[in-house]
Amino acid sequence: GDIRPFDKDFYLPESLDLLPEVLKNYGYATAGFVAGGHLKSVFGFADGFDIYEDEYDFGSLFYTAPMAMEWLELNRDKPFFLFLHGYDCHSNYAKPHLFHHMYDSEYTGVAEEIIRDGFGIERVYKQKYFFEAQRTFVEDRYGRRVLGEDFFQEILPSLYESEGPSIDVTPRDMEHIIAHYDSSMAYGDMWVGLVMSTLLRLQLDQNTMVVVFSDHGESLGDYDYMHHRPVLRDKIIHVPLVVYAPFDTDTHGKTVDEVVETIDILPTVLQYLGARPPDGISGRSLVSRIRESNDEDRMQLAFSESRSQASVRSRYGQLVFEKSWLKEGENRALDQLYGFPIDGRVFSYFAFEPSGEESANEMDAHAVRLQKKLLDWLRNRKPVQVMGEFEGMEALDDLKVVLQEKGYW
């Protein structure tokens, strides 16, 4: 189904058909081993799973991968669906000893302090580390604390303008932070490799479909920030998607240079497995696009939304909308935005120019088309159910502390 990704405190409604629920109806054993955080079962993600382990909040594949490999041993003779997750590439990029200084080990400087600071990555703005900057929280409409957008939109910029207490972050320091990020990637890759080796050892590699993906990237110094919250630009929303279908040999090693969305994963998996997708889903199967691209795919769009922005991306460009413009009566306000100037204030357009031949007029026309598509999408998206309507709020007390420490609640 389609839900509105507006509130970070949402939960999945019971009416939503999840992939493990569909496959369970086809006789699959189902298991999820996740690193807590916003994938906790209290948010509805455990529906359809025979086993759903979510004990380690913002934890690592160090905890979840061994459990997954043990479960594979026990379920090797059954059709199965396994969901494996870890926060290994999430800030603050501090990893176990052997990987902590895997790259750039000779460095000494402020980047090490930033990495040790649990909120250090978020305190970097325009090559300055505002080490005293305090996170701000506001109450949402249900009386819960959530991370205030003004931390990124007002507080850090105002500190920068007023030359508040800070330490300069040089290109050399940025290079070292990125080296830590690279080591986080290598650490996660090691665990994925161990899981793939388990499939090979159990002789499951030729009849098991594997999908590897991420929910977001990191700015790493672009767009003035180091992390992923303030902007919906390509380094944040252009994430890896790797599909290994051993039974579709003609697609092995192929790269598909088209715009797709993570909501396309569910119908893609189900088509490969010969299963019927649930009614009303928004994603589209990518099987035909993996096997053979066509010109129609070149106008596919990908939509994204955060608390402060909404975005639509095509092959040729991206339009970003600053949602702070919206007040009461959202749909009424949206109606006033059709044809609104795309001048970098409310709407910003970023052209990719893949062929290098588009004229300025053609790019302007494409930006206007994207504006209408994005506003139509915002008007028609379905509202998500939020935790304020959920009876199990008391189960969140301990989890809220963890999420607050990570800057979410």
PDB file of N, CA and C in Angstrom, residues 67-138:
ATOM      1  N   MET A  67      22.550 -14.205  13.987  1.00  0.00           N
ATOM      2  CA  MET A  67      21.232 -14.799  14.209  1.00  0.00           C
ATOM      3  C   MET A  67      20.603 -15.222  12.886  1.00  0.00           C
ATOM      4  N   ALA A  68      20.779 -14.389  11.870  1.00  0.00           N
ATOM      5  CA  ALA A  68      20.227 -14.716  10.557  1.00  0.00           C
ATOM      6  C   ALA A  68      20.881 -15.963   9.972  1.00  0.00           C
ATOM      7  N   MET A  69      22.197 -16.071  10.113  1.00  0.00           N
ATOM      8  CA  MET A  69      22.897 -17.234   9.563  1.00  0.00           C
ATOM      9  C   MET A  69      22.493 -18.520  10.293  1.00  0.00           C
ATOM     10  N   GLU A  70      22.287 -18.429  11.606  1.00  0.00           N
ATOM     11  CA  GLU A  70      21.825 -19.603  12.355  1.00  0.00           C
ATOM     12  C   GLU A  70      20.426 -20.002  11.905  1.00  0.00           C
ATOM     13  N   TRP A  71      19.569 -19.000  11.668  1.00  0.00           N
ATOM     14  CA  TRP A  71      18.203 -19.293  11.220  1.00  0.00           C
ATOM     15  C   TRP A  71      18.217 -19.942   9.837  1.00  0.00           C
ATOM     16  N   LEU A  72      19.115 -19.505   8.967  1.00  0.00           N
ATOM     17  CA  LEU A  72      19.219 -20.124   7.647  1.00  0.00           C
ATOM     18  C   LEU A  72      19.580 -21.602   7.754  1.00  0.00           C
ATOM     19  N   GLU A  73      20.459 -21.939   8.668  1.00  0.00           N
ATOM     20  CA  GLU A  73      20.832 -23.340   8.891  1.00  0.00           C
ATOM     21  C   GLU A  73      19.599 -24.178   9.216  1.00  0.00           C
ATOM     22  N   LEU A  74      18.720 -23.633  10.047  1.00  0.00           N
ATOM     23  CA  LEU A  74      17.562 -24.381  10.523  1.00  0.00           C
ATOM     24  C   LEU A  74      16.423 -24.423   9.511  1.00  0.00           C
ATOM     25  N   ASN A  75      16.435 -23.512   8.536  1.00  0.00           N
ATOM     26  CA  ASN A  75      15.307 -23.413   7.599  1.00  0.00           C
ATOM     27  C   ASN A  75      15.736 -23.611   6.153  1.00  0.00           C
ATOM     28  N   ARG A  76      16.870 -24.233   5.952  1.00  0.00           N
ATOM     29  CA  ARG A  76      17.441 -24.391   4.624  1.00  0.00           C
ATOM     30  C   ARG A  76      16.567 -25.234   3.705  1.00  0.00           C
ATOM     31  N   ASP A  77      15.733 -26.113   4.256  1.00  0.00           N
ATOM     32  CA  ASP A  77      14.925 -27.016   3.433  1.00  0.00           C
ATOM     33  C   ASP A  77      13.524 -26.473   3.179  1.00  0.00           C
ATOM     34  N   LYS A  78      13.267 -25.220   3.551  1.00  0.00           N
ATOM     35  CA  LYS A  78      11.952 -24.621   3.371  1.00  0.00           C
ATOM     36  C   LYS A  78      12.067 -23.407   2.448  1.00  0.00           C
ATOM     37  N   PRO A  79      10.973 -23.057   1.763  1.00  0.00           N
ATOM     38  CA  PRO A  79      10.977 -21.730   1.130  1.00  0.00           C
ATOM     39  C   PRO A  79      10.980 -20.681   2.238  1.00  0.00           C
ATOM     40  N   PHE A  80      11.824 -19.653   2.121  1.00  0.00           N
ATOM     41  CA  PHE A  80      11.940 -18.723   3.231  1.00  0.00           C
ATOM     42  C   PHE A  80      12.076 -17.285   2.739  1.00  0.00           C
ATOM     43  N   PHE A  81      11.696 -16.374   3.626  1.00  0.00           N
ATOM     44  CA  PHE A  81      11.933 -14.947   3.443  1.00  0.00           C
ATOM     45  C   PHE A  81      12.672 -14.442   4.669  1.00  0.00           C
ATOM     46  N   LEU A  82      13.832 -13.829   4.461  1.00  0.00           N
ATOM     47  CA  LEU A  82      14.659 -13.331   5.551  1.00  0.00           C
ATOM     48  C   LEU A  82      14.906 -11.846   5.345  1.00  0.00           C
ATOM     49  N   PHE A  83      14.636 -11.044   6.383  1.00  0.00           N
ATOM     50  CA  PHE A  83      14.923  -9.616   6.366  1.00  0.00           C
ATOM     51  C   PHE A  83      16.038  -9.348   7.363  1.00  0.00           C
ATOM     52  N   LEU A  84      17.169  -8.848   6.869  1.00  0.00           N
ATOM     53  CA  LEU A  84      18.345  -8.597   7.699  1.00  0.00           C
ATOM     54  C   LEU A  84      18.682  -7.111   7.626  1.00  0.00           C
ATOM     55  N   HIS A  85      18.987  -6.515   8.792  1.00  0.00           N
ATOM     56  CA  HIS A  85      19.166  -5.064   8.849  1.00  0.00           C
ATOM     57  C   HIS A  85      20.211  -4.685   9.891  1.00  0.00           C
ATOM     58  N   GLY A  86      20.950  -3.611   9.611  1.00  0.00           N
ATOM     59  CA  GLY A  86      21.905  -3.065  10.578  1.00  0.00           C
ATOM     60  C   GLY A  86      22.131  -1.589  10.322  1.00  0.00           C
ATOM     61  N   TYR A  87      22.600  -0.877  11.349  1.00  0.00           N
ATOM     62  CA  TYR A  87      22.883   0.558  11.244  1.00  0.00           C
ATOM     63  C   TYR A  87      24.381   0.820  11.077  1.00  0.00           C
ATOM     64  N   ASP A  88      25.094  -0.081  10.474  1.00  0.00           N
ATOM     65  CA  ASP A  88      26.552   0.011  10.424  1.00  0.00           C
ATOM     66  C   ASP A  88      27.062   1.232   9.663  1.00  0.00           C
ATOM     67  N   CYS A  89      26.309   1.723   8.694  1.00  0.00           N
ATOM     68  CA  CYS A  89      26.744   2.891   7.923  1.00  0.00           C
ATOM     69  C   CYS A  89      26.095   4.178   8.413  1.00  0.00           C
ATOM     70  N   HIS A  90      25.446   4.112   9.546  1.00  0.00           N
ATOM     71  CA  HIS A  90      24.788   5.279  10.139  1.00  0.00           C
ATOM     72  C   HIS A  90      25.807   6.035  10.991  1.00  0.00           C
ATOM     73  N   SER A  91      25.632   7.364  11.119  1.00  0.00           N
ATOM     74  CA  SER A  91      26.520   8.113  12.003  1.00  0.00           C
ATOM     75  C   SER A  91      26.352   7.573  13.423  1.00  0.00           C
ATOM     76  N   ASN A  92      27.415   7.562  14.197  1.00  0.00           N
ATOM     77  CA  ASN A  92      28.553   8.442  14.099  1.00  0.00           C
ATOM     78  C   ASN A  92      29.801   7.765  13.506  1.00  0.00           C
ATOM     79  N   TYR A  93      29.658   6.688  12.791  1.00  0.00           N
ATOM     80  CA  TYR A  93      30.736   6.018  12.050  1.00  0.00           C
ATOM     81  C   TYR A  93      31.845   5.480  12.944  1.00  0.00           C
ATOM     82  N   ALA A  94      31.548   5.182  14.201  1.00  0.00           N
ATOM     83  CA  ALA A  94      32.538   4.566  15.093  1.00  0.00           C
ATOM     84  C   ALA A  94      32.311   3.062  15.087  1.00  0.00           C
ATOM     85  N   LYS A  95      33.294   2.315  14.639  1.00  0.00           N
ATOM     86  CA  LYS A  95      33.134   0.881  14.440  1.00  0.00           C
ATOM     87  C   LYS A  95      34.092   0.087  15.343  1.00  0.00           C
ATOM     88  N   PRO A  96      33.878  -1.230  15.454  1.00  0.00           N
ATOM     89  CA  PRO A  96      34.759  -2.057  16.285  1.00  0.00           C
ATOM     90  C   PRO A  96      36.233  -1.877  15.911  1.00  0.00           C
ATOM     91  N   HIS A  97      37.091  -2.264  16.824  1.00  0.00           N
ATOM     92  CA  HIS A  97      38.502  -1.893  16.808  1.00  0.00           C
ATOM     93  C   HIS A  97      39.191  -2.096  15.459  1.00  0.00           C
ATOM     94  N   LEU A  98      39.082  -3.275  14.876  1.00  0.00           N
ATOM     95  CA  LEU A  98      39.838  -3.561  13.655  1.00  0.00           C
ATOM     96  C   LEU A  98      39.413  -2.666  12.495  1.00  0.00           C
ATOM     97  N   PHE A  99      38.174  -2.173  12.529  1.00  0.00           N
ATOM     98  CA  PHE A  99      37.676  -1.357  11.426  1.00  0.00           C
ATOM     99  C   PHE A  99      37.671   0.135  11.757  1.00  0.00           C
ATOM    100  N   HIS A 100      37.887   0.501  13.033  1.00  0.00           N
ATOM    101  CA  HIS A 100      37.735   1.895  13.422  1.00  0.00           C
ATOM    102  C   HIS A 100      38.717   2.801  12.687  1.00  0.00           C
ATOM    103  N   HIS A 101      39.948   2.359  12.529  1.00  0.00           N
ATOM    104  CA  HIS A 101      40.935   3.123  11.765  1.00  0.00           C
ATOM    105  C   HIS A 101      41.447   2.284  10.598  1.00  0.00           C
ATOM    106  N   MET A 102      40.516   1.708   9.878  1.00  0.00           N
ATOM    107  CA  MET A 102      40.882   0.875   8.738  1.00  0.00           C
ATOM    108  C   MET A 102      41.565   1.719   7.651  1.00  0.00           C
ATOM    109  N   TYR A 103      41.115   2.967   7.502  1.00  0.00           N
ATOM    110  CA  TYR A 103      41.709   3.882   6.525  1.00  0.00           C
ATOM    111  C   TYR A 103      42.209   5.131   7.252  1.00  0.00           C
ATOM    112  N   ASP A 104      43.255   5.753   6.716  1.00  0.00           N
ATOM    113  CA  ASP A 104      43.750   7.032   7.221  1.00  0.00           C
ATOM    114  C   ASP A 104      44.134   6.950   8.700  1.00  0.00           C
ATOM    115  N   SER A 105      44.818   5.899   9.071  1.00  0.00           N
ATOM    116  CA  SER A 105      45.096   5.621  10.485  1.00  0.00           C
ATOM    117  C   SER A 105      46.127   6.575  11.103  1.00  0.00           C
ATOM    118  N   GLU A 106      46.869   7.309  10.277  1.00  0.00           N
ATOM    119  CA  GLU A 106      47.907   8.198  10.803  1.00  0.00           C
ATOM    120  C   GLU A 106      47.353   9.562  11.211  1.00  0.00           C
ATOM    121  N   TYR A 107      46.105   9.837  10.897  1.00  0.00           N
ATOM    122  CA  TYR A 107      45.529  11.160  11.144  1.00  0.00           C
ATOM    123  C   TYR A 107      45.374  11.444  12.637  1.00  0.00           C
ATOM    124  N   THR A 108      45.595  12.689  13.038  1.00  0.00           N
ATOM    125  CA  THR A 108      45.237  13.190  14.362  1.00  0.00           C
ATOM    126  C   THR A 108      44.630  14.569  14.164  1.00  0.00           C
ATOM    127  N   GLY A 109      43.486  14.814  14.775  1.00  0.00           N
ATOM    128  CA  GLY A 109      42.849  16.114  14.597  1.00  0.00           C
ATOM    129  C   GLY A 109      41.427  16.113  15.107  1.00  0.00           C
ATOM    130  N   VAL A 110      40.675  17.183  14.805  1.00  0.00           N
ATOM    131  CA  VAL A 110      39.343  17.392  15.362  1.00  0.00           C
ATOM    132  C   VAL A 110      38.333  16.357  14.872  1.00  0.00           C
ATOM    133  N   ALA A 111      38.594  15.737  13.729  1.00  0.00           N
ATOM    134  CA  ALA A 111      37.649  14.743  13.215  1.00  0.00           C
ATOM    135  C   ALA A 111      37.452  13.583  14.186  1.00  0.00           C
ATOM    136  N   GLU A 112      38.506  13.242  14.927  1.00  0.00           N
ATOM    137  CA  GLU A 112      38.371  12.164  15.907  1.00  0.00           C
ATOM    138  C   GLU A 112      37.405  12.561  17.025  1.00  0.00           C
ATOM    139  N   GLU A 113      37.449  13.826  17.437  1.00  0.00           N
ATOM    140  CA  GLU A 113      36.508  14.310  18.450  1.00  0.00           C
ATOM    141  C   GLU A 113      35.083  14.288  17.908  1.00  0.00           C
ATOM    142  N   ILE A 114      34.918  14.675  16.653  1.00  0.00           N
ATOM    143  CA  ILE A 114      33.590  14.682  16.033  1.00  0.00           C
ATOM    144  C   ILE A 114      33.024  13.264  15.975  1.00  0.00           C
ATOM    145  N   ILE A 115      33.864  12.300  15.620  1.00  0.00           N
ATOM    146  CA  ILE A 115      33.414  10.910  15.542  1.00  0.00           C
ATOM    147  C   ILE A 115      33.025  10.384  16.919  1.00  0.00           C
ATOM    148  N   ARG A 116      33.783  10.737  17.941  1.00  0.00           N
ATOM    149  CA  ARG A 116      33.473  10.264  19.303  1.00  0.00           C
ATOM    150  C   ARG A 116      32.212  10.914  19.872  1.00  0.00           C
ATOM    151  N   ASP A 117      31.930  12.142  19.434  1.00  0.00           N
ATOM    152  CA  ASP A 117      30.736  12.855  19.889  1.00  0.00           C
ATOM    153  C   ASP A 117      29.513  12.193  19.253  1.00  0.00           C
ATOM    154  N   GLY A 118      28.614  11.649  20.076  1.00  0.00           N
ATOM    155  CA  GLY A 118      27.460  10.921  19.537  1.00  0.00           C
ATOM    156  C   GLY A 118      26.604  11.760  18.607  1.00  0.00           C
ATOM    157  N   PHE A 119      26.646  13.084  18.766  1.00  0.00           N
ATOM    158  CA  PHE A 119      25.873  13.977  17.898  1.00  0.00           C
ATOM    159  C   PHE A 119      26.796  14.865  17.061  1.00  0.00           C
ATOM    160  N   GLY A 120      28.076  14.490  16.992  1.00  0.00           N
ATOM    161  CA  GLY A 120      29.062  15.340  16.350  1.00  0.00           C
ATOM    162  C   GLY A 120      28.808  15.585  14.878  1.00  0.00           C
ATOM    163  N   ILE A 121      28.420  14.548  14.137  1.00  0.00           N
ATOM    164  CA  ILE A 121      28.183  14.709  12.706  1.00  0.00           C
ATOM    165  C   ILE A 121      27.118  15.764  12.454  1.00  0.00           C
ATOM    166  N   GLU A 122      26.057  15.771  13.294  1.00  0.00           N
ATOM    167  CA  GLU A 122      24.987  16.754  13.139  1.00  0.00           C
ATOM    168  C   GLU A 122      25.428  18.157  13.531  1.00  0.00           C
ATOM    169  N   ARG A 123      26.511  18.287  14.293  1.00  0.00           N
ATOM    170  CA  ARG A 123      26.978  19.603  14.732  1.00  0.00           C
ATOM    171  C   ARG A 123      27.934  20.257  13.731  1.00  0.00           C
ATOM    172  N   VAL A 124      28.181  19.607  12.606  1.00  0.00           N
ATOM    173  CA  VAL A 124      29.048  20.180  11.578  1.00  0.00           C
ATOM    174  C   VAL A 124      28.187  20.905  10.545  1.00  0.00           C
ATOM    175  N   TYR A 125      28.530  22.163  10.308  1.00  0.00           N
ATOM    176  CA  TYR A 125      27.786  22.986   9.345  1.00  0.00           C
ATOM    177  C   TYR A 125      28.760  23.938   8.657  1.00  0.00           C
ATOM    178  N   LYS A 126      28.784  23.910   7.346  1.00  0.00           N
ATOM    179  CA  LYS A 126      29.664  24.771   6.555  1.00  0.00           C
ATOM    180  C   LYS A 126      31.112  24.720   7.045  1.00  0.00           C
ATOM    181  N   GLN A 127      31.612  23.523   7.196  1.00  0.00           N
ATOM    182  CA  GLN A 127      33.009  23.285   7.580  1.00  0.00           C
ATOM    183  C   GLN A 127      33.364  23.854   8.960  1.00  0.00           C
ATOM    184  N   LYS A 128      32.369  23.919   9.848  1.00  0.00           N
ATOM    185  CA  LYS A 128      32.619  24.294  11.238  1.00  0.00           C
ATOM    186  C   LYS A 128      31.934  23.288  12.158  1.00  0.00           C
ATOM    187  N   TYR A 129      32.602  22.952  13.249  1.00  0.00           N
ATOM    188  CA  TYR A 129      32.073  22.016  14.244  1.00  0.00           C
ATOM    189  C   TYR A 129      31.612  22.831  15.446  1.00  0.00           C
ATOM    190  N   PHE A 130      30.279  22.966  15.597  1.00  0.00           N
ATOM    191  CA  PHE A 130      29.700  23.736  16.692  1.00  0.00           C
ATOM    192  C   PHE A 130      29.526  22.807  17.892  1.00  0.00           C
ATOM    193  N   PHE A 131      30.600  22.626  18.631  1.00  0.00           N
ATOM    194  CA  PHE A 131      30.661  21.598  19.665  1.00  0.00           C
ATOM    195  C   PHE A 131      29.735  21.862  20.844  1.00  0.00           C
ATOM    196  N   GLU A 132      29.259  23.083  21.022  1.00  0.00           N
ATOM    197  CA  GLU A 132      28.351  23.382  22.116  1.00  0.00           C
ATOM    198  C   GLU A 132      26.893  23.442  21.672  1.00  0.00           C
ATOM    199  N   ALA A 133      26.638  23.273  20.387  1.00  0.00           N
ATOM    200  CA  ALA A 133      25.272  23.381  19.876  1.00  0.00           C
ATOM    201  C   ALA A 133      24.387  22.294  20.482  1.00  0.00           C
ATOM    202  N   GLN A 134      23.277  22.700  21.060  1.00  0.00           N
ATOM    203  CA  GLN A 134      22.363  21.763  21.691  1.00  0.00           C
ATOM    204  C   GLN A 134      21.180  21.480  20.780  1.00  0.00           C
ATOM    205  N   ARG A 135      20.814  20.231  20.720  1.00  0.00           N
ATOM    206  CA  ARG A 135      19.635  19.870  19.948  1.00  0.00           C
ATOM    207  C   ARG A 135      18.390  20.524  20.541  1.00  0.00           C
ATOM    208  N   THR A 136      17.482  20.892  19.677  1.00  0.00           N
ATOM    209  CA  THR A 136      16.215  21.456  20.141  1.00  0.00           C
ATOM    210  C   THR A 136      15.098  20.456  19.878  1.00  0.00           C
ATOM    211  N   PHE A 137      14.168  20.400  20.798  1.00  0.00           N
ATOM    212  CA  PHE A 137      13.025  19.522  20.633  1.00  0.00           C
ATOM    213  C   PHE A 137      11.746  20.342  20.748  1.00  0.00           C
ATOM    214  N   VAL A 138      10.745  19.943  20.013  1.00  0.00           N
ATOM    215  CA  VAL A 138       9.436  20.573  20.098  1.00  0.00           C
ATOM    216  C   VAL A 138       8.408  19.489  20.366  1.00  0.00           C
TER     217      VAL A 138
END
